[in-house]
XYZ file of C-alpha atoms in Angstrom:
728
model
C -51.269 43.343 13.765
C -48.592 40.660 13.987
C -50.144 37.217 13.401
C -47.693 35.304 15.606
C -48.047 37.210 18.863
C -51.424 38.862 18.157
C -49.780 42.182 18.978
C -48.948 45.267 16.916
C -45.971 44.636 14.658
C -42.666 46.481 14.428
C -43.850 49.360 12.220
C -47.083 49.976 14.147
C -45.316 49.757 17.501
C -42.575 52.199 16.512
C -45.163 54.665 15.222
C -47.306 54.414 18.386
C -44.373 54.782 20.777
C -42.887 57.665 18.763
C -46.217 59.495 18.864
C -46.495 59.097 22.646
C -42.907 60.237 23.242
C -43.581 63.332 21.161
C -46.860 64.014 22.966
C -45.481 63.596 26.512
C -41.788 64.502 26.396
C -41.652 65.709 30.013
C -42.766 62.402 31.526
C -40.415 59.608 32.536
C -40.959 56.609 30.254
C -39.173 53.247 30.218
C -38.602 51.262 27.031
C -38.112 47.531 27.593
C -36.564 45.220 25.015
C -37.758 41.693 25.889
C -35.770 38.781 24.501
C -37.748 35.519 24.676
C -35.686 32.343 24.615
C -36.057 28.646 25.356
C -37.081 27.327 21.943
C -34.316 28.344 19.542
C -32.963 25.793 17.078
C -36.389 24.391 16.215
C -36.523 24.677 12.468
C -38.824 21.819 11.495
C -42.176 23.149 10.149
C -44.085 21.439 12.966
C -41.632 22.788 15.508
C -41.933 26.268 14.031
C -45.692 26.077 14.593
C -45.001 25.066 18.201
C -42.701 28.059 18.592
C -45.393 30.294 17.122
C -47.867 29.068 19.745
C -45.258 29.529 22.461
C -44.577 33.120 21.390
C -48.301 33.820 21.495
C -48.640 32.285 24.961
C -45.614 34.236 26.209
C -47.046 37.463 24.782
C -50.370 36.889 26.547
C -48.478 36.161 29.777
C -46.468 39.378 29.508
C -49.508 41.538 28.792
C -50.837 40.773 32.286
C -47.861 42.593 33.762
C -48.330 45.901 31.978
C -50.916 48.615 32.489
C -53.591 49.451 29.948
C -51.856 52.638 28.858
C -48.491 50.894 28.317
C -47.580 49.964 24.728
C -46.489 46.414 23.851
C -45.483 45.186 20.387
C -43.848 42.205 18.616
C -40.858 43.359 16.565
C -39.139 40.094 15.598
C -39.504 36.322 15.978
C -38.388 36.235 19.603
C -38.361 39.906 20.572
C -41.011 42.132 22.133
C -40.772 45.824 22.939
C -42.791 47.563 25.664
C -43.070 51.194 26.681
C -43.999 51.700 30.336
C -45.662 55.106 30.323
C -44.937 57.698 33.020
C -43.057 55.547 35.550
C -41.715 57.061 38.778
C -38.147 55.746 38.486
C -35.869 52.949 37.279
C -36.347 51.125 40.584
C -40.003 50.578 39.708
C -38.997 49.125 36.338
C -36.391 46.814 37.866
C -38.964 45.650 40.381
C -41.450 44.962 37.596
C -38.869 42.847 35.774
C -38.056 40.864 38.912
C -41.725 40.176 39.592
C -42.266 39.156 35.988
C -39.400 36.663 36.013
C -40.421 35.355 39.451
C -43.922 34.673 38.158
C -42.837 32.638 35.101
C -43.056 29.283 36.941
C -46.682 30.087 37.830
C -47.698 31.097 34.321
C -50.040 28.174 33.754
C -48.167 27.124 30.626
C -49.409 24.462 28.223
C -47.360 21.347 29.137
C -47.031 20.539 25.428
C -45.269 23.843 24.705
C -41.763 24.880 25.749
C -41.763 27.293 28.665
C -40.125 30.617 27.729
C -37.599 32.653 29.651
C -36.958 36.361 29.337
C -33.946 38.642 29.212
C -34.882 42.287 29.421
C -32.854 45.383 28.721
C -34.375 48.772 29.348
C -33.693 52.485 29.028
C -35.314 55.517 30.693
C -36.264 58.779 29.011
C -35.597 60.690 32.278
C -38.362 63.228 31.640
C -36.442 64.712 28.699
C -37.333 64.825 24.981
C -36.222 61.509 23.553
C -36.755 59.592 20.298
C -37.844 55.990 19.951
C -34.555 55.274 18.204
C -32.439 56.615 21.051
C -34.337 54.696 23.724
C -34.301 51.529 21.646
C -30.566 51.737 21.034
C -29.815 52.214 24.729
C -32.119 49.348 25.726
C -30.417 47.145 23.139
C -27.004 48.048 24.545
C -28.205 47.006 28.014
C -29.519 43.720 26.656
C -26.218 43.173 24.836
C -24.311 43.609 28.116
C -26.628 41.109 29.849
C -25.932 38.508 27.183
C -22.209 39.222 27.288
C -22.233 38.783 31.085
C -24.012 35.445 30.700
C -21.422 34.293 28.167
C -24.014 33.925 25.450
C -22.118 35.881 22.791
C -18.959 34.607 21.092
C -15.795 36.619 21.560
C -15.562 39.459 19.101
C -19.306 39.542 18.355
C -20.691 42.992 17.707
C -23.660 44.825 19.125
C -26.757 44.229 17.024
C -27.480 47.372 15.005
C -31.035 48.256 14.182
C -32.030 50.622 11.440
C -33.331 53.390 13.681
C -33.104 57.161 13.962
C -30.146 58.564 15.872
C -30.898 60.778 18.845
C -31.248 64.466 18.028
C -31.526 65.402 21.685
C -28.083 65.004 23.227
C -27.230 68.205 25.151
C -24.224 69.750 26.869
C -24.294 70.796 30.492
C -24.155 74.484 31.412
C -21.793 76.009 33.990
C -22.130 79.543 35.381
C -18.774 81.177 36.200
C -19.144 84.109 38.645
C -15.899 86.068 39.020
C -15.011 89.741 38.735
C -11.709 88.773 37.064
C -12.130 88.608 33.283
C -8.819 86.702 33.116
C -10.122 83.941 35.401
C -13.330 83.701 33.403
C -11.387 83.367 30.126
C -9.187 80.644 31.639
C -12.205 78.626 32.694
C -13.977 79.118 29.368
C -10.894 78.007 27.434
C -10.342 74.888 29.532
C -13.953 73.773 30.063
C -15.775 74.720 26.843
C -14.893 71.409 25.202
C -17.242 69.696 27.684
C -19.532 72.441 29.025
C -21.422 75.496 27.829
C -20.008 78.408 29.845
C -22.049 81.411 31.011
C -20.095 84.309 32.572
C -21.042 86.850 35.268
C -18.808 89.582 36.742
C -20.584 89.766 40.125
C -23.461 88.326 42.112
C -26.041 90.640 40.570
C -25.066 89.575 37.037
C -25.177 85.958 38.194
C -28.782 86.363 39.371
C -29.643 87.861 35.971
C -28.046 84.848 34.285
C -30.124 82.508 36.445
C -33.249 84.452 35.522
C -32.385 83.886 31.871
C -31.192 80.272 31.877
C -32.905 78.914 35.006
C -32.183 75.322 35.936
C -30.365 74.700 32.650
C -27.403 75.915 34.717
C -26.253 72.774 36.507
C -23.199 74.068 38.424
C -21.996 77.481 39.616
C -18.292 78.281 40.118
C -18.291 81.239 42.512
C -15.668 83.753 43.589
C -16.384 85.215 47.023
C -14.720 88.646 46.837
C -16.478 90.746 44.189
C -17.929 94.275 43.873
C -21.653 95.140 43.643
C -22.758 91.804 45.166
C -20.142 89.520 46.681
C -20.243 85.737 46.856
C -21.717 85.596 50.371
C -24.559 87.924 49.411
C -25.159 85.874 46.278
C -25.342 82.633 48.296
C -27.856 84.253 50.636
C -30.012 85.298 47.680
C -29.691 81.848 46.132
C -30.938 80.096 49.271
C -33.986 82.347 49.269
C -34.992 81.213 45.770
C -36.533 77.741 46.010
C -36.103 76.979 42.310
C -32.338 77.683 42.383
C -31.181 76.792 45.859
C -30.378 73.192 44.919
C -27.976 74.131 42.106
C -24.475 73.009 43.238
C -22.076 75.848 44.031
C -18.289 75.340 43.925
C -16.537 78.189 45.734
C -13.165 79.289 44.353
C -10.831 80.069 47.283
C -7.169 80.862 47.760
C -4.934 79.779 50.594
C -5.663 80.745 54.233
C -9.420 80.923 53.576
C -10.731 78.586 56.277
C -12.996 81.205 57.838
C -14.518 82.148 54.473
C -15.047 78.485 53.598
C -16.857 77.902 56.873
C -19.158 80.858 56.231
C -19.788 79.734 52.634
C -20.725 76.231 53.793
C -23.269 77.681 56.213
C -24.786 79.601 53.288
C -25.186 76.479 51.136
C -21.929 76.014 49.197
C -21.360 72.408 48.097
C -17.577 72.214 47.641
C -14.413 74.252 47.129
C -11.791 74.484 44.404
C -8.426 76.141 44.984
C -7.011 78.929 42.839
C -4.997 78.982 40.725
C -7.068 76.221 39.166
C -5.899 72.645 38.720
C -8.076 71.720 35.728
C -8.022 68.000 36.365
C -9.224 68.537 39.923
C -11.811 71.091 38.793
C -13.243 68.769 36.151
C -13.482 65.977 38.700
C -15.305 68.195 41.187
C -17.677 69.462 38.522
C -18.626 65.904 37.592
C -19.035 64.933 41.252
C -21.202 67.965 41.935
C -23.433 67.233 38.953
C -23.756 63.595 39.980
C -24.610 64.511 43.573
C -27.147 67.040 42.341
C -28.780 64.498 40.067
C -28.956 61.942 42.851
C -30.416 64.512 45.252
C -33.020 65.605 42.707
C -33.741 61.988 41.827
C -34.300 61.093 45.469
C -36.631 64.052 45.952
C -38.620 63.199 42.848
C -38.646 59.535 43.806
C -40.082 60.398 47.201
C -42.726 62.714 45.754
C -43.654 60.093 43.151
C -44.000 57.279 45.659
C -45.028 58.796 49.004
C -47.744 61.054 50.330
C -46.184 64.160 51.830
C -48.691 64.464 54.715
C -48.701 60.892 56.027
C -45.270 59.758 54.860
C -46.585 56.436 53.525
C -47.129 55.172 49.970
C -49.443 57.251 47.806
C -52.186 55.649 45.737
C -50.087 54.898 42.660
C -47.206 53.342 44.568
C -49.510 51.400 46.884
C -51.302 49.951 43.863
C -47.967 48.989 42.259
C -46.557 47.412 45.415
C -49.801 45.510 45.990
C -49.789 44.276 42.393
C -46.197 43.064 42.767
C -46.874 41.366 46.114
C -49.872 39.465 44.755
C -48.044 38.259 41.658
C -45.041 37.178 43.697
C -47.283 35.013 45.929
C -49.971 33.636 43.606
C -50.769 30.660 45.849
C -51.532 32.792 48.915
C -54.911 34.365 49.705
C -55.041 38.090 50.409
C -57.670 40.595 51.465
C -57.935 44.189 50.204
C -59.235 46.660 52.807
C -60.449 50.208 52.204
C -60.683 52.323 55.358
C -62.154 55.773 55.915
C -63.776 57.873 58.628
C -67.301 59.164 58.151
C -67.609 62.950 58.381
C -63.883 63.373 58.896
C -64.159 66.845 57.399
C -65.880 67.925 60.613
C -62.528 67.446 62.340
C -60.961 69.904 59.898
C -63.937 72.235 60.253
C -63.934 72.381 64.058
C -60.239 71.926 64.869
C -58.448 73.063 61.708
C -56.663 71.239 58.905
C -53.441 70.970 60.935
C -55.259 68.863 63.533
C -56.776 66.752 60.767
C -53.349 66.169 59.198
C -51.981 65.195 62.595
C -54.658 62.513 62.951
C -53.919 61.218 59.443
C -50.238 60.883 60.349
C -51.158 58.976 63.502
C -53.347 56.590 61.503
C -50.451 56.039 59.104
C -48.227 55.249 62.089
C -50.753 52.641 63.239
C -50.513 50.970 59.838
C -46.711 50.955 60.085
C -47.047 49.135 63.402
C -49.451 46.618 61.903
C -47.087 45.996 58.982
C -44.191 45.360 61.364
C -46.150 42.408 62.747
C -47.158 41.025 59.343
C -44.816 39.001 57.114
C -46.529 40.518 54.057
C -48.591 43.699 53.969
C -48.899 46.791 51.810
C -50.615 49.974 52.914
C -51.068 53.460 51.515
C -52.897 56.775 51.698
C -55.366 57.277 48.856
C -56.947 60.720 49.399
C -58.885 62.779 51.986
C -59.355 60.315 54.887
C -59.106 57.128 52.824
C -56.413 54.507 53.449
C -55.978 51.044 51.943
C -54.336 47.854 53.170
C -53.620 44.520 51.513
C -52.592 41.603 53.713
C -52.898 37.799 53.939
C -56.408 36.446 54.526
C -56.984 33.465 56.798
C -60.622 33.715 57.879
C -63.463 36.194 58.291
C -63.316 35.723 62.052
C -59.658 36.743 62.177
C -60.315 39.767 59.994
C -63.267 40.797 62.174
C -61.072 40.660 65.285
C -58.369 42.721 63.556
C -60.926 45.316 62.443
C -62.298 45.650 65.976
C -58.795 46.346 67.239
C -58.096 48.840 64.460
C -61.425 50.606 65.055
C -60.703 51.019 68.765
C -57.147 52.227 68.169
C -58.301 54.775 65.595
C -61.074 55.961 67.943
C -58.473 56.517 70.668
C -56.740 59.067 68.410
C -59.739 61.410 68.530
C -59.556 62.214 72.243
C -63.208 62.026 73.251
C -64.790 62.817 69.882
C -67.053 59.980 68.759
C -66.188 58.953 65.202
C -67.287 56.145 62.922
C -64.727 54.121 60.980
C -65.734 52.248 57.828
C -64.024 49.250 56.274
C -64.802 47.883 52.825
C -63.338 44.387 52.395
C -62.600 42.385 49.268
C -61.195 38.861 49.512
C -58.956 38.545 46.450
C -59.767 35.529 44.317
C -57.644 36.369 41.268
C -54.180 37.850 41.949
C -53.966 38.971 38.318
C -57.022 41.197 38.669
C -56.130 44.872 38.405
C -55.705 46.584 41.755
C -58.059 49.304 40.486
C -60.810 46.686 40.234
C -60.029 45.402 43.738
C -60.255 48.965 45.012
C -63.606 49.452 43.266
C -64.933 46.286 44.914
C -63.767 47.513 48.321
C -65.523 50.850 47.684
C -68.774 49.026 46.953
C -68.443 47.098 50.210
C -67.656 50.308 52.089
C -70.747 52.050 50.700
C -72.854 49.153 51.940
C -72.142 50.055 55.571
C -72.258 53.832 55.145
C -74.339 55.394 57.901
C -74.725 52.060 59.682
C -73.217 52.684 63.100
C -73.812 49.124 64.273
C -71.906 47.470 61.433
C -68.838 49.350 60.331
C -67.472 46.823 57.853
C -68.762 44.738 54.980
C -67.326 42.086 52.694
C -67.767 42.555 48.970
C -70.471 40.403 47.404
C -71.316 40.034 43.730
C -74.751 41.479 44.460
C -73.000 44.795 45.126
C -71.647 44.712 41.583
C -75.187 44.101 40.368
C -76.274 47.181 42.310
C -73.533 49.182 40.599
C -74.736 47.972 37.209
C -78.253 49.001 38.187
C -76.989 52.458 39.094
C -75.225 52.662 35.750
C -78.484 51.749 34.027
C -80.433 54.450 35.862
C -77.720 57.032 35.257
C -77.899 56.361 31.540
C -81.663 56.984 31.508
C -82.073 59.856 33.971
C -81.788 62.795 31.551
C -84.176 61.261 29.042
C -86.570 60.447 31.892
C -86.619 64.054 33.087
C -87.126 65.404 29.576
C -89.866 62.812 28.936
C -91.889 63.623 32.052
C -91.287 60.270 33.754
C -90.700 61.931 37.137
C -94.040 62.473 38.872
C -94.504 64.761 41.873
C -96.402 63.191 44.777
C -97.595 65.030 47.876
C -97.699 63.672 51.415
C -100.034 65.779 53.578
C -99.253 66.841 57.117
C -101.980 67.430 59.655
C -102.402 69.610 62.684
C -102.352 67.469 65.810
C -105.193 69.294 67.558
C -107.729 69.651 64.729
C -106.612 66.714 62.525
C -106.908 68.983 59.451
C -104.517 69.107 56.472
C -101.950 71.868 56.939
C -99.781 71.601 53.882
C -97.762 68.823 52.300
C -94.266 67.713 51.400
C -93.511 67.442 47.665
C -91.901 64.102 46.856
C -90.929 62.501 43.562
C -91.534 59.114 41.972
C -90.036 57.716 38.769
C -92.758 56.303 36.522
C -90.631 54.199 34.174
C -92.368 53.161 30.920
C -91.065 49.572 31.156
C -90.301 49.051 34.842
C -93.231 50.828 36.444
C -92.690 52.857 39.630
C -89.017 53.012 40.653
C -88.884 53.758 44.407
C -87.075 56.953 45.427
C -84.597 55.161 47.697
C -83.242 53.532 44.545
C -82.527 56.710 42.576
C -82.376 59.671 45.025
C -79.069 58.610 46.703
C -77.625 57.942 43.242
C -78.638 61.378 41.972
C -77.172 63.008 45.082
C -73.846 61.344 44.317
C -73.743 62.201 40.622
C -75.172 65.711 41.001
C -78.309 65.180 38.907
C -80.410 65.795 42.001
C -80.058 69.554 41.436
C -81.879 69.306 38.093
C -84.514 67.019 39.555
C -85.033 69.343 42.526
C -85.556 72.313 40.213
C -88.175 70.322 38.310
C -90.030 69.369 41.521
C -89.868 72.941 42.822
C -91.378 74.296 39.640
C -94.114 71.658 39.542
C -95.088 72.612 43.103
C -95.205 76.309 42.180
C -97.310 75.551 39.110
C -99.825 73.653 41.245
C -100.038 76.479 43.789
C -100.436 79.089 41.056
C -103.174 77.111 39.318
C -105.193 76.738 42.523
C -104.722 80.394 43.414
C -105.906 81.440 39.960
C -108.971 79.179 40.359
C -109.762 80.659 43.758
C -109.269 77.323 45.502
C -107.765 76.940 48.979
C -103.989 76.513 49.158
C -101.666 75.260 51.877
C -97.882 75.550 52.143
C -95.823 73.078 50.162
C -92.398 72.083 51.455
C -89.705 70.972 49.008
C -86.411 69.251 49.658
C -83.126 71.100 49.187
C -80.210 68.714 48.607
C -76.555 69.096 49.478
C -75.845 69.634 45.787
C -78.250 72.595 45.710
C -76.536 74.096 48.746
C -73.145 73.950 47.046
C -74.436 76.045 44.161
C -73.788 79.734 44.659
C -77.021 80.732 42.884
C -79.385 78.819 45.215
C -80.917 81.903 46.841
C -81.409 83.669 43.527
C -82.916 80.533 41.919
C -85.525 80.191 44.662
C -86.289 83.919 44.682
C -86.750 84.057 40.912
C -88.918 80.928 40.926
C -91.533 82.230 43.367
C -91.378 85.618 41.657
C -92.081 84.071 38.236
C -95.180 82.273 39.532
C -96.130 85.079 41.961
C -96.193 82.678 44.914
C -95.995 84.168 48.423
C -92.742 83.027 50.013
C -94.516 81.641 53.078
C -96.286 79.076 50.863
C -93.002 77.668 49.553
C -91.175 76.020 52.467
C -87.627 74.648 52.198
C -86.524 71.413 53.901
C -82.814 70.978 54.532
C -81.502 67.835 56.235
C -79.600 68.094 59.491
C -76.592 66.374 57.916
C -76.413 69.112 55.270
C -76.214 71.720 58.038
C -73.406 69.847 59.762
C -71.373 69.550 56.550
C -70.672 73.291 56.511
C -72.360 75.050 59.432
C -70.743 78.458 58.858
C -71.897 78.716 55.249
C -75.350 77.421 56.163
C -75.917 80.193 58.691
C -75.629 82.820 55.977
C -77.810 80.929 53.495
C -80.588 80.308 56.018
C -80.667 83.906 57.216
C -80.864 85.286 53.669
C -83.716 82.934 52.784
C -85.600 83.859 55.976
C -85.168 87.546 55.177
C -86.920 86.832 51.857
C -89.848 85.293 53.770
C -89.170 81.590 53.262
C -89.896 79.105 56.047
C -86.861 76.908 56.735
C -87.350 73.393 58.059
C -84.615 71.191 59.498
C -85.377 67.700 58.219
C -84.276 64.479 59.967
C -83.519 66.338 63.200
C -81.776 64.063 65.705
C -80.150 61.809 63.123
C -76.654 63.185 63.759
C -74.289 63.695 66.652
C -74.395 67.489 66.732
C -78.116 68.295 66.600
C -78.223 70.583 69.639
C -75.023 72.342 68.689
C -76.515 73.169 65.276
C -79.682 74.618 66.799
C -77.570 76.934 68.938
C -76.173 78.666 65.859
C -78.869 78.117 63.227
C -82.310 79.686 63.889
C -84.535 77.493 61.683
C -88.315 77.876 61.767
C -89.486 74.264 61.942
C -88.026 71.020 63.265
C -88.977 67.814 61.472
C -88.105 65.150 63.989
C -86.716 61.926 62.670
C -89.089 58.976 62.964
C -86.543 56.906 64.907
C -87.397 59.024 67.952
C -90.830 57.402 67.981
C -90.826 54.197 70.052
C -92.527 51.221 68.417
C -93.384 49.991 71.927
C -93.362 51.733 75.329
C -89.909 53.164 75.987
C -89.583 55.663 78.814
C -86.132 56.977 77.823
C -87.177 57.626 74.211
C -90.313 59.413 75.383
C -88.347 61.643 77.757
C -85.971 62.617 74.962
C -88.782 63.376 72.521
C -90.742 65.386 75.080
C -87.625 67.402 75.900
C -86.982 68.173 72.223
C -90.562 69.376 71.711
C -90.382 71.538 74.862
C -87.038 72.988 73.763
C -88.440 73.810 70.302
C -91.334 75.700 71.884
C -88.960 77.792 73.941
C -86.989 78.573 70.784
C -90.252 79.570 69.036
C -90.017 76.708 66.538
C -92.857 74.565 65.251
C -92.465 70.785 65.406
C -93.458 68.223 62.789
C -93.025 64.549 63.625
C -92.921 62.347 60.557
C -93.335 58.602 60.356
C -96.513 58.535 62.458
C -98.308 55.251 61.784
C -100.813 54.682 64.585
C -103.551 56.536 66.451
C -101.743 55.772 69.695
C -98.644 57.609 68.475
C -100.734 60.550 67.268
C -102.464 60.873 70.628
C -99.155 60.737 72.478
C -97.752 63.520 70.257
C -100.830 65.665 70.932
C -100.287 65.328 74.674
C -96.647 66.453 74.560
C -97.444 69.534 72.455
C -96.371 68.533 68.952
C -97.769 70.873 66.259
C -98.023 68.688 63.152
C -97.779 65.033 62.216
C -96.943 63.374 58.930
C -96.961 59.690 58.022
C -99.051 56.752 56.922
C -101.538 57.344 59.766
C -102.475 60.673 58.131
C -101.957 59.790 54.506
C -99.499 58.156 52.173
C -97.751 60.127 49.419
C -100.356 60.672 46.701
C -100.481 61.991 43.133
C -101.269 65.655 42.646
C -104.895 65.154 41.643
C -105.564 63.065 44.766
C -103.961 65.695 46.977
C -106.001 68.446 45.377
C -109.210 66.450 45.950
C -108.206 66.142 49.610
C -107.861 69.918 49.860
C -111.140 70.536 48.025
C -113.048 68.105 50.259
C -111.706 69.496 53.520
C -114.374 71.646 55.191
C -113.442 75.195 55.946
C -112.679 75.794 59.638
């Protein structure tokens, strides 16, 4: 570690960069040579100490402008070197340098220290194997030219030479000559081999074999049109049909009076023509031009793929983050807001209408953002993944943002042509422009999660309390495996009762976390977390087995048993072995299938209705009772029932009016009547009063569950309830 800049020194930096270049030779890296100036000529010991502090301050300033995986080192008194890892193109590097220099006045420098300035030369690896020495030398040459242009070097001064390895990776370009005339091939080999590696082919078929062997190492093809076996036109047709070769430049060799052939060759993809007999000066010029055009074409394609999403045509995540970072640093005095936007259950659009329709909607949303940006003096926007977009724009007030979001929500809704959708916006007002864009995005995600499933409030501003919630989730995640192994998860049972006889008729198995230090952790704190991280599958298996053990123990003791229903999560449904797991479980404990009921939420059905039909039918064939939990909580409840013959509906508690409500009662009565006609039983959960219970009895409900009947209770309390219930 260099003591002056508090960065790795020359030897360590060279070793680290060399190792990365060797490890990732196919990525495009940029090496920057950063010359710090503004304090030269200070040789007094006290002044040297001032310079030392200035170098350290400048180094800390520069580090803010590089990513964590970039490498930065101090190699001499006033010189830093930085490797920008895996950059899309030189334009991105030039932009980074401009932003860096533009931000110098806002660096918050110590007024007692001289403010530095930077000259930066850089070199690109181009996605080819490249040594540290080669990149360094080319960056130094660029820096030398900058200084020469600024008149900083005396006439006759020489380029600074560093003791570095020479490049072992320079390579010659390869040209494929396709001509049935051996004489013509020898002429071209003799005249071009000083600059190019020549590969020969006597006809189109041999040329295709050469391409199979050398691939895209061949950078230009010189093609005769009139040949046996496979002529030039047939070869061009084959070439255009091979996506990996079709962009290789083809120069067609033609004689006089060949206008018709040239026209046909152009239609088949030829790039240019060269007359025979050959004029070598003209041929060399056209070869160089063709190679340059090819490189520019490939560069532009790669640049587009590196920076833009191919579906929406707007910035991808990486480029959006970079452009946002640059915009914020260029305007440090201005306030901005970072917005994350997505559409809840967008995958239903793909499911019902096809992915092409979904892509079309995404493109229309991107077009909306283009229109917004045209009206904003500063705004970045990009497509992140799936149905997630992000925007960063100036922030004036929460009221103005709320009005803009209402407009955006309505315009997005209009794209769905009668389908009701719910847009979500997570908002983060940026307080520190130097904060990483990744962190801003994380904050916007937290805000977005806050309004998930809340159809009345479709946006939320990030608050620090959300970060605290994330830290709490991290704490629980770190303890969940140990808690399961240590028996901290306790199965509770909430009984359900028949409406007519008011007798227990089974129970739902629930889970509580009995933490040794924190006491009971409520399920709404850890169940959603476990559903997101996948641990819910392990917890479900534990609960299922505990329920089976209780049933088996009571059966062995000759005590009365009632069906137990267990929850099946989305994660369980995604596992291909779900049916076999359940079958083997009841088989191991010799539990009749009808005593082990499975509750699946309505939203899980709607996620993948086609797959669910098969799963439900197979489970029913094995004798399991299937319950649809939270019925009525989604938009497509009736549509699901049409295709999915479940056995029991558990109606969501929000159907129950807290005070007289004629419309709600009509809806609930209609659902119960419909269930009867479909030969389904109905359980209403969330029943809290005798008045509600009596109303449900009158409309024909089968079972009730809720605090009116009994709260969730430990296993021993539930078993006492069963034992004390008189036989009918």
